């Protein structure tokens, strides 16, 4: 794919939960190797938007294109399962709460998708699994179960699990929000490394220092709409919209 052509395109995305209009016409693009950070208050629609990208939440209407796979949704439109599967295979998702299988080792968690979804031979899956655990600094924990791992280690296993599937785009849904403060850095360091290696990333986060240091572009969402968008130095340090200013003011004194 041409690096100038978007690898992610979202056009007029809407999401209703009953009478609640959560996403109100969201549109944006992401180019290959770009790190897009999405910020906003709790309940603004950030996580819902991210989950719509790989159809963990079914959009009410709009068009989502990821790595050339385009899906248009709307009232009365039934999206074929193979089209959703194609989008999901192009994306890796890292959740707030890790979502590891407790009965499996770290390595078992990482290779499960390779074996069940990609139908990869076990020896090849183990090879890839060990490679990706090493990438996140946890090869020595490959035989440990999640109960024996810290929160930061669990999240790094979750990242390795997503990377093993060789996605074109990584989606991070507040990946540090469930972690103790002293463990946040180890997860952010892995994400910084991925950014440096050119992984395309869409990151929902409250870590403003990460957004400032690592992102190529920042989107601020308020009440289901993109209110402000631009490079981090503009959105985070010289925001134009009053809503963005008020949101960032709530972080003053929290960020060094």
PDB file of C-alpha atoms in Angstrom:
ATOM      1  CA  UNK A   1       0.000   0.000   0.000  1.00  0.00           C
ATOM      2  CA  UNK A   2       1.221   3.489  -0.904  1.00  0.00           C
ATOM      3  CA  UNK A   3       2.307   5.265   2.271  1.00  0.00           C
ATOM      4  CA  UNK A   4       0.373   8.349   1.135  1.00  0.00           C
ATOM      5  CA  UNK A   5      -2.885   6.408   0.888  1.00  0.00           C
ATOM      6  CA  UNK A   6      -4.849   5.954   4.124  1.00  0.00           C
ATOM      7  CA  UNK A   7      -4.773   2.455   5.585  1.00  0.00           C
ATOM      8  CA  UNK A   8      -7.768   3.389   7.777  1.00  0.00           C
ATOM      9  CA  UNK A   9     -10.687   5.459   6.501  1.00  0.00           C
ATOM     10  CA  UNK A  10     -13.725   6.230   8.631  1.00  0.00           C
ATOM     11  CA  UNK A  11     -16.578   8.133   7.028  1.00  0.00           C
ATOM     12  CA  UNK A  12     -19.681   9.484   8.794  1.00  0.00           C
ATOM     13  CA  UNK A  13     -19.666   6.865  11.565  1.00  0.00           C
ATOM     14  CA  UNK A  14     -22.740   6.847  13.793  1.00  0.00           C
ATOM     15  CA  UNK A  15     -23.576   4.643  16.755  1.00  0.00           C
ATOM     16  CA  UNK A  16     -26.855   4.546  18.655  1.00  0.00           C
ATOM     17  CA  UNK A  17     -27.504   2.612  21.839  1.00  0.00           C
ATOM     18  CA  UNK A  18     -31.289   2.723  21.913  1.00  0.00           C
ATOM     19  CA  UNK A  19     -32.141   6.423  22.062  1.00  0.00           C
ATOM     20  CA  UNK A  20     -28.587   7.410  23.008  1.00  0.00           C
ATOM     21  CA  UNK A  21     -26.636   8.839  20.052  1.00  0.00           C
ATOM     22  CA  UNK A  22     -23.052   7.986  21.087  1.00  0.00           C
ATOM     23  CA  UNK A  23     -21.147   8.650  17.836  1.00  0.00           C
ATOM     24  CA  UNK A  24     -22.343  11.548  15.728  1.00  0.00           C
ATOM     25  CA  UNK A  25     -20.767  11.463  12.275  1.00  0.00           C
ATOM     26  CA  UNK A  26     -17.130  10.610  13.025  1.00  0.00           C
ATOM     27  CA  UNK A  27     -14.778  10.840  10.008  1.00  0.00           C
ATOM     28  CA  UNK A  28     -10.986  10.513   9.882  1.00  0.00           C
ATOM     29  CA  UNK A  29      -8.134   8.803   8.037  1.00  0.00           C
ATOM     30  CA  UNK A  30      -4.933   7.151   9.246  1.00  0.00           C
ATOM     31  CA  UNK A  31      -1.938   6.722   6.956  1.00  0.00           C
ATOM     32  CA  UNK A  32       0.526   3.797   7.181  1.00  0.00           C
ATOM     33  CA  UNK A  33       3.073   4.144  10.031  1.00  0.00           C
ATOM     34  CA  UNK A  34       1.034   6.938  11.646  1.00  0.00           C
ATOM     35  CA  UNK A  35       0.268   7.008  15.370  1.00  0.00           C
ATOM     36  CA  UNK A  36      -3.151   8.581  15.975  1.00  0.00           C
ATOM     37  CA  UNK A  37      -4.041   9.299  19.605  1.00  0.00           C
ATOM     38  CA  UNK A  38      -7.684   9.810  20.571  1.00  0.00           C
ATOM     39  CA  UNK A  39      -8.436  11.768  23.744  1.00  0.00           C
ATOM     40  CA  UNK A  40     -11.607  12.932  25.454  1.00  0.00           C
ATOM     41  CA  UNK A  41     -13.605  12.728  28.641  1.00  0.00           C
ATOM     42  CA  UNK A  42     -14.994   9.435  29.924  1.00  0.00           C
ATOM     43  CA  UNK A  43     -18.241   8.712  28.102  1.00  0.00           C
ATOM     44  CA  UNK A  44     -17.345  10.835  25.072  1.00  0.00           C
ATOM     45  CA  UNK A  45     -17.475   7.854  22.697  1.00  0.00           C
ATOM     46  CA  UNK A  46     -13.734   7.143  22.291  1.00  0.00           C
ATOM     47  CA  UNK A  47     -13.806   3.445  23.164  1.00  0.00           C
ATOM     48  CA  UNK A  48     -17.046   2.885  21.260  1.00  0.00           C
ATOM     49  CA  UNK A  49     -15.438   4.410  18.175  1.00  0.00           C
ATOM     50  CA  UNK A  50     -12.403   2.148  18.520  1.00  0.00           C
ATOM     51  CA  UNK A  51     -14.561  -0.963  18.978  1.00  0.00           C
ATOM     52  CA  UNK A  52     -16.544  -0.038  15.871  1.00  0.00           C
ATOM     53  CA  UNK A  53     -13.353  -0.089  13.791  1.00  0.00           C
ATOM     54  CA  UNK A  54     -13.085  -3.880  14.066  1.00  0.00           C
ATOM     55  CA  UNK A  55     -16.829  -4.475  14.580  1.00  0.00           C
ATOM     56  CA  UNK A  56     -16.686  -5.514  18.208  1.00  0.00           C
ATOM     57  CA  UNK A  57     -19.489  -2.956  18.245  1.00  0.00           C
ATOM     58  CA  UNK A  58     -21.699  -2.915  15.164  1.00  0.00           C
ATOM     59  CA  UNK A  59     -21.842   0.650  13.782  1.00  0.00           C
ATOM     60  CA  UNK A  60     -25.333   2.018  13.251  1.00  0.00           C
ATOM     61  CA  UNK A  61     -24.249   3.637   9.989  1.00  0.00           C
ATOM     62  CA  UNK A  62     -21.136   4.785   8.161  1.00  0.00           C
ATOM     63  CA  UNK A  63     -18.267   3.344   6.147  1.00  0.00           C
ATOM     64  CA  UNK A  64     -15.087   1.828   7.597  1.00  0.00           C
ATOM     65  CA  UNK A  65     -12.151   0.847   5.394  1.00  0.00           C
ATOM     66  CA  UNK A  66      -9.080  -0.914   6.806  1.00  0.00           C
ATOM     67  CA  UNK A  67      -6.248  -2.118   4.577  1.00  0.00           C
ATOM     68  CA  UNK A  68      -8.486  -2.030   1.515  1.00  0.00           C
ATOM     69  CA  UNK A  69     -11.395  -3.882   3.139  1.00  0.00           C
ATOM     70  CA  UNK A  70     -14.391  -1.549   3.071  1.00  0.00           C
ATOM     71  CA  UNK A  71     -17.664  -2.073   4.916  1.00  0.00           C
ATOM     72  CA  UNK A  72     -20.689   0.219   4.741  1.00  0.00           C
ATOM     73  CA  UNK A  73     -23.317  -0.146   7.441  1.00  0.00           C
ATOM     74  CA  UNK A  74     -26.760   1.312   7.885  1.00  0.00           C
ATOM     75  CA  UNK A  75     -30.378   0.436   8.648  1.00  0.00           C
ATOM     76  CA  UNK A  76     -31.332  -2.808   6.935  1.00  0.00           C
ATOM     77  CA  UNK A  77     -27.787  -3.601   5.798  1.00  0.00           C
ATOM     78  CA  UNK A  78     -26.530  -7.039   6.866  1.00  0.00           C
ATOM     79  CA  UNK A  79     -22.752  -7.161   6.762  1.00  0.00           C
ATOM     80  CA  UNK A  80     -21.361 -10.554   5.653  1.00  0.00           C
ATOM     81  CA  UNK A  81     -19.297 -12.316   8.288  1.00  0.00           C
ATOM     82  CA  UNK A  82     -16.342 -12.847   5.950  1.00  0.00           C
ATOM     83  CA  UNK A  83     -16.062  -9.083   5.415  1.00  0.00           C
ATOM     84  CA  UNK A  84     -15.966  -8.494   9.175  1.00  0.00           C
ATOM     85  CA  UNK A  85     -13.391 -11.269   9.530  1.00  0.00           C
ATOM     86  CA  UNK A  86     -11.175  -9.623   6.886  1.00  0.00           C
ATOM     87  CA  UNK A  87     -11.223  -6.355   8.830  1.00  0.00           C
ATOM     88  CA  UNK A  88     -10.470  -8.129  12.105  1.00  0.00           C
ATOM     89  CA  UNK A  89      -7.520  -9.982  10.602  1.00  0.00           C
ATOM     90  CA  UNK A  90      -6.048  -6.607   9.601  1.00  0.00           C
ATOM     91  CA  UNK A  91      -6.332  -5.217  13.124  1.00  0.00           C
ATOM     92  CA  UNK A  92      -4.894  -6.103  16.509  1.00  0.00           C
ATOM     93  CA  UNK A  93      -6.839  -5.015  19.592  1.00  0.00           C
ATOM     94  CA  UNK A  94      -5.447  -4.387  23.073  1.00  0.00           C
ATOM     95  CA  UNK A  95      -8.072  -3.878  25.789  1.00  0.00           C
ATOM     96  CA  UNK A  96      -8.077  -2.169  29.184  1.00  0.00           C
ATOM     97  CA  UNK A  97      -8.535  -5.438  31.060  1.00  0.00           C
ATOM     98  CA  UNK A  98      -6.050  -7.674  29.150  1.00  0.00           C
ATOM     99  CA  UNK A  99      -8.670 -10.385  28.373  1.00  0.00           C
ATOM    100  CA  UNK A 100      -6.179 -13.233  28.766  1.00  0.00           C
ATOM    101  CA  UNK A 101      -7.334 -16.830  29.158  1.00  0.00           C
ATOM    102  CA  UNK A 102      -6.545 -17.656  32.814  1.00  0.00           C
ATOM    103  CA  UNK A 103      -6.127 -21.407  32.187  1.00  0.00           C
ATOM    104  CA  UNK A 104      -3.447 -20.844  29.517  1.00  0.00           C
ATOM    105  CA  UNK A 105       0.207 -19.894  29.910  1.00  0.00           C
ATOM    106  CA  UNK A 106       1.521 -16.654  28.465  1.00  0.00           C
ATOM    107  CA  UNK A 107       2.705 -18.554  25.410  1.00  0.00           C
ATOM    108  CA  UNK A 108      -0.603 -20.412  25.171  1.00  0.00           C
ATOM    109  CA  UNK A 109      -2.460 -17.097  25.097  1.00  0.00           C
ATOM    110  CA  UNK A 110      -0.217 -15.723  22.360  1.00  0.00           C
ATOM    111  CA  UNK A 111      -0.476 -18.750  20.047  1.00  0.00           C
ATOM    112  CA  UNK A 112      -4.198 -19.493  20.499  1.00  0.00           C
ATOM    113  CA  UNK A 113      -5.304 -17.200  17.668  1.00  0.00           C
ATOM    114  CA  UNK A 114      -2.553 -18.430  15.362  1.00  0.00           C
ATOM    115  CA  UNK A 115      -3.728 -22.015  15.754  1.00  0.00           C
ATOM    116  CA  UNK A 116      -7.522 -21.535  15.859  1.00  0.00           C
ATOM    117  CA  UNK A 117      -7.963 -18.572  13.472  1.00  0.00           C
ATOM    118  CA  UNK A 118      -4.990 -18.812  11.117  1.00  0.00           C
ATOM    119  CA  UNK A 119      -4.830 -22.639  11.299  1.00  0.00           C
ATOM    120  CA  UNK A 120      -1.061 -22.417  11.733  1.00  0.00           C
ATOM    121  CA  UNK A 121       0.894 -25.597  12.614  1.00  0.00           C
ATOM    122  CA  UNK A 122       1.657 -25.639  16.333  1.00  0.00           C
ATOM    123  CA  UNK A 123       5.451 -25.670  15.979  1.00  0.00           C
ATOM    124  CA  UNK A 124       5.343 -22.583  13.755  1.00  0.00           C
ATOM    125  CA  UNK A 125       2.874 -20.879  16.130  1.00  0.00           C
ATOM    126  CA  UNK A 126       5.161 -21.563  19.103  1.00  0.00           C
ATOM    127  CA  UNK A 127       8.093 -20.109  17.176  1.00  0.00           C
ATOM    128  CA  UNK A 128       6.134 -16.937  16.410  1.00  0.00           C
ATOM    129  CA  UNK A 129       4.728 -16.792  19.931  1.00  0.00           C
ATOM    130  CA  UNK A 130       8.170 -16.938  21.527  1.00  0.00           C
ATOM    131  CA  UNK A 131       9.431 -14.307  19.090  1.00  0.00           C
ATOM    132  CA  UNK A 132       6.666 -11.885  20.073  1.00  0.00           C
ATOM    133  CA  UNK A 133       6.983 -12.548  23.804  1.00  0.00           C
ATOM    134  CA  UNK A 134      10.674 -11.758  23.414  1.00  0.00           C
ATOM    135  CA  UNK A 135       9.717  -8.542  21.599  1.00  0.00           C
ATOM    136  CA  UNK A 136       7.787  -7.345  24.668  1.00  0.00           C
ATOM    137  CA  UNK A 137      10.486  -8.544  27.074  1.00  0.00           C
ATOM    138  CA  UNK A 138       8.638 -11.561  28.475  1.00  0.00           C
ATOM    139  CA  UNK A 139      10.198 -14.636  26.913  1.00  0.00           C
ATOM    140  CA  UNK A 140      11.256 -15.745  30.408  1.00  0.00           C
ATOM    141  CA  UNK A 141       7.571 -15.765  31.452  1.00  0.00           C
ATOM    142  CA  UNK A 142       6.314 -17.906  28.552  1.00  0.00           C
ATOM    143  CA  UNK A 143       5.278 -20.804  30.809  1.00  0.00           C
ATOM    144  CA  UNK A 144       3.653 -18.659  33.519  1.00  0.00           C
ATOM    145  CA  UNK A 145      -0.134 -18.393  33.883  1.00  0.00           C
ATOM    146  CA  UNK A 146      -1.720 -14.907  34.073  1.00  0.00           C
ATOM    147  CA  UNK A 147      -2.322 -15.225  37.824  1.00  0.00           C
ATOM    148  CA  UNK A 148       1.471 -15.238  38.283  1.00  0.00           C
ATOM    149  CA  UNK A 149       1.968 -12.072  36.216  1.00  0.00           C
ATOM    150  CA  UNK A 150       1.735  -8.404  37.171  1.00  0.00           C
ATOM    151  CA  UNK A 151      -0.763  -6.152  35.440  1.00  0.00           C
ATOM    152  CA  UNK A 152       1.960  -4.679  33.262  1.00  0.00           C
ATOM    153  CA  UNK A 153       3.173  -8.130  32.287  1.00  0.00           C
ATOM    154  CA  UNK A 154      -0.377  -9.238  31.448  1.00  0.00           C
ATOM    155  CA  UNK A 155      -0.817  -6.243  29.190  1.00  0.00           C
ATOM    156  CA  UNK A 156       2.483  -6.939  27.461  1.00  0.00           C
ATOM    157  CA  UNK A 157       1.359 -10.532  26.859  1.00  0.00           C
ATOM    158  CA  UNK A 158      -1.854  -9.109  25.373  1.00  0.00           C
ATOM    159  CA  UNK A 159       0.225  -6.896  23.055  1.00  0.00           C
ATOM    160  CA  UNK A 160       2.367  -9.890  22.036  1.00  0.00           C
ATOM    161  CA  UNK A 161      -0.828 -11.864  21.318  1.00  0.00           C
ATOM    162  CA  UNK A 162      -2.047  -9.146  18.957  1.00  0.00           C
ATOM    163  CA  UNK A 163       1.343  -8.709  17.287  1.00  0.00           C
ATOM    164  CA  UNK A 164       1.627 -12.446  16.625  1.00  0.00           C
ATOM    165  CA  UNK A 165      -1.365 -12.191  14.277  1.00  0.00           C
ATOM    166  CA  UNK A 166       0.677  -9.743  12.151  1.00  0.00           C
ATOM    167  CA  UNK A 167      -1.954  -7.000  11.967  1.00  0.00           C
ATOM    168  CA  UNK A 168      -1.611  -3.979   9.701  1.00  0.00           C
ATOM    169  CA  UNK A 169      -3.110  -1.683  12.382  1.00  0.00           C
ATOM    170  CA  UNK A 170      -2.935  -1.893  16.183  1.00  0.00           C
ATOM    171  CA  UNK A 171      -5.875  -0.559  18.218  1.00  0.00           C
ATOM    172  CA  UNK A 172      -5.258   0.283  21.880  1.00  0.00           C
ATOM    173  CA  UNK A 173      -8.248   0.962  24.148  1.00  0.00           C
ATOM    174  CA  UNK A 174      -6.863   2.777  27.218  1.00  0.00           C
ATOM    175  CA  UNK A 175      -4.198   0.075  27.639  1.00  0.00           C
ATOM    176  CA  UNK A 176      -2.774   1.519  30.870  1.00  0.00           C
ATOM    177  CA  UNK A 177      -5.957   2.570  32.681  1.00  0.00           C
ATOM    178  CA  UNK A 178      -6.207  -0.663  34.718  1.00  0.00           C
ATOM    179  CA  UNK A 179      -2.547  -0.582  35.773  1.00  0.00           C
ATOM    180  CA  UNK A 180      -0.901   0.632  38.965  1.00  0.00           C
ATOM    181  CA  UNK A 181       1.099   3.815  38.276  1.00  0.00           C
ATOM    182  CA  UNK A 182       4.480   2.104  38.626  1.00  0.00           C
ATOM    183  CA  UNK A 183       3.567  -0.427  35.909  1.00  0.00           C
ATOM    184  CA  UNK A 184       2.332   2.025  33.281  1.00  0.00           C
ATOM    185  CA  UNK A 185       5.807   2.844  31.977  1.00  0.00           C
ATOM    186  CA  UNK A 186       6.652  -0.703  30.921  1.00  0.00           C
ATOM    187  CA  UNK A 187       3.577  -0.883  28.696  1.00  0.00           C
ATOM    188  CA  UNK A 188       4.102   2.589  27.225  1.00  0.00           C
ATOM    189  CA  UNK A 189       7.738   1.674  26.469  1.00  0.00           C
ATOM    190  CA  UNK A 190       6.568  -1.277  24.350  1.00  0.00           C
ATOM    191  CA  UNK A 191       4.104   0.984  22.532  1.00  0.00           C
ATOM    192  CA  UNK A 192       6.827   3.568  21.894  1.00  0.00           C
ATOM    193  CA  UNK A 193       9.025   0.817  20.468  1.00  0.00           C
ATOM    194  CA  UNK A 194       6.213  -0.262  18.127  1.00  0.00           C
ATOM    195  CA  UNK A 195       5.760   3.332  16.979  1.00  0.00           C
ATOM    196  CA  UNK A 196       9.477   3.651  16.271  1.00  0.00           C
ATOM    197  CA  UNK A 197       9.325   0.450  14.212  1.00  0.00           C
ATOM    198  CA  UNK A 198       6.564   1.932  12.057  1.00  0.00           C
ATOM    199  CA  UNK A 199       3.462   0.152  13.346  1.00  0.00           C
ATOM    200  CA  UNK A 200       0.259   1.983  12.431  1.00  0.00           C
ATOM    201  CA  UNK A 201      -1.560   2.651  15.704  1.00  0.00           C
ATOM    202  CA  UNK A 202      -4.835   4.153  16.906  1.00  0.00           C
ATOM    203  CA  UNK A 203      -4.563   4.746  20.648  1.00  0.00           C
ATOM    204  CA  UNK A 204      -7.322   5.815  23.031  1.00  0.00           C
ATOM    205  CA  UNK A 205      -5.543   7.047  26.149  1.00  0.00           C
ATOM    206  CA  UNK A 206      -5.430   9.515  29.024  1.00  0.00           C
ATOM    207  CA  UNK A 207      -1.614   9.441  29.016  1.00  0.00           C
ATOM    208  CA  UNK A 208      -0.975  12.968  27.781  1.00  0.00           C
ATOM    209  CA  UNK A 209       2.808  12.632  27.937  1.00  0.00           C
ATOM    210  CA  UNK A 210       2.606   9.619  25.595  1.00  0.00           C
ATOM    211  CA  UNK A 211       0.277  11.546  23.276  1.00  0.00           C
ATOM    212  CA  UNK A 212       2.655  14.502  23.237  1.00  0.00           C
ATOM    213  CA  UNK A 213       5.818  12.455  22.723  1.00  0.00           C
ATOM    214  CA  UNK A 214       4.743   9.640  20.405  1.00  0.00           C
ATOM    215  CA  UNK A 215       1.664  10.651  18.403  1.00  0.00           C
ATOM    216  CA  UNK A 216       1.760  12.090  14.906  1.00  0.00           C
ATOM    217  CA  UNK A 217      -1.769  13.423  15.291  1.00  0.00           C
ATOM    218  CA  UNK A 218      -4.285  13.881  18.097  1.00  0.00           C
ATOM    219  CA  UNK A 219      -8.082  13.830  17.892  1.00  0.00           C
ATOM    220  CA  UNK A 220     -10.203  15.252  20.705  1.00  0.00           C
ATOM    221  CA  UNK A 221     -13.725  13.809  20.883  1.00  0.00           C
ATOM    222  CA  UNK A 222     -16.530  15.414  22.857  1.00  0.00           C
ATOM    223  CA  UNK A 223     -20.112  14.078  22.977  1.00  0.00           C
ATOM    224  CA  UNK A 224     -19.480  11.757  20.048  1.00  0.00           C
ATOM    225  CA  UNK A 225     -18.005  14.354  17.702  1.00  0.00           C
ATOM    226  CA  UNK A 226     -14.468  15.265  16.676  1.00  0.00           C
ATOM    227  CA  UNK A 227     -14.049  18.748  18.106  1.00  0.00           C
ATOM    228  CA  UNK A 228     -10.363  19.264  17.392  1.00  0.00           C
ATOM    229  CA  UNK A 229      -7.739  17.483  15.320  1.00  0.00           C
ATOM    230  CA  UNK A 230      -4.114  18.186  14.511  1.00  0.00           C
ATOM    231  CA  UNK A 231      -0.467  17.628  15.477  1.00  0.00           C
ATOM    232  CA  UNK A 232       0.126  17.106  19.223  1.00  0.00           C
ATOM    233  CA  UNK A 233       1.901  20.438  19.662  1.00  0.00           C
ATOM    234  CA  UNK A 234      -1.237  22.204  18.454  1.00  0.00           C
ATOM    235  CA  UNK A 235      -4.028  20.135  20.043  1.00  0.00           C
ATOM    236  CA  UNK A 236      -2.279  19.462  23.379  1.00  0.00           C
ATOM    237  CA  UNK A 237      -0.339  22.678  23.862  1.00  0.00           C
ATOM    238  CA  UNK A 238      -2.281  25.304  21.936  1.00  0.00           C
ATOM    239  CA  UNK A 239      -5.868  24.043  21.559  1.00  0.00           C
ATOM    240  CA  UNK A 240      -8.361  26.283  19.783  1.00  0.00           C
ATOM    241  CA  UNK A 241     -11.633  24.894  21.083  1.00  0.00           C
ATOM    242  CA  UNK A 242     -12.864  25.802  24.566  1.00  0.00           C
ATOM    243  CA  UNK A 243     -13.940  22.211  25.231  1.00  0.00           C
ATOM    244  CA  UNK A 244     -10.416  20.948  24.483  1.00  0.00           C
ATOM    245  CA  UNK A 245      -8.913  23.661  26.674  1.00  0.00           C
ATOM    246  CA  UNK A 246     -11.154  22.729  29.603  1.00  0.00           C
ATOM    247  CA  UNK A 247     -10.381  19.022  29.191  1.00  0.00           C
ATOM    248  CA  UNK A 248      -6.620  19.566  29.134  1.00  0.00           C
ATOM    249  CA  UNK A 249      -6.821  21.960  32.070  1.00  0.00           C
ATOM    250  CA  UNK A 250      -8.056  19.031  34.174  1.00  0.00           C
ATOM    251  CA  UNK A 251      -4.656  17.381  33.610  1.00  0.00           C
ATOM    252  CA  UNK A 252      -2.617  20.384  34.761  1.00  0.00           C
ATOM    253  CA  UNK A 253      -0.537  19.406  37.727  1.00  0.00           C
ATOM    254  CA  UNK A 254      -0.875  15.709  36.856  1.00  0.00           C
ATOM    255  CA  UNK A 255       1.653  15.762  34.038  1.00  0.00           C
ATOM    256  CA  UNK A 256       5.243  16.769  34.607  1.00  0.00           C
TER     257      UNK A 256
END
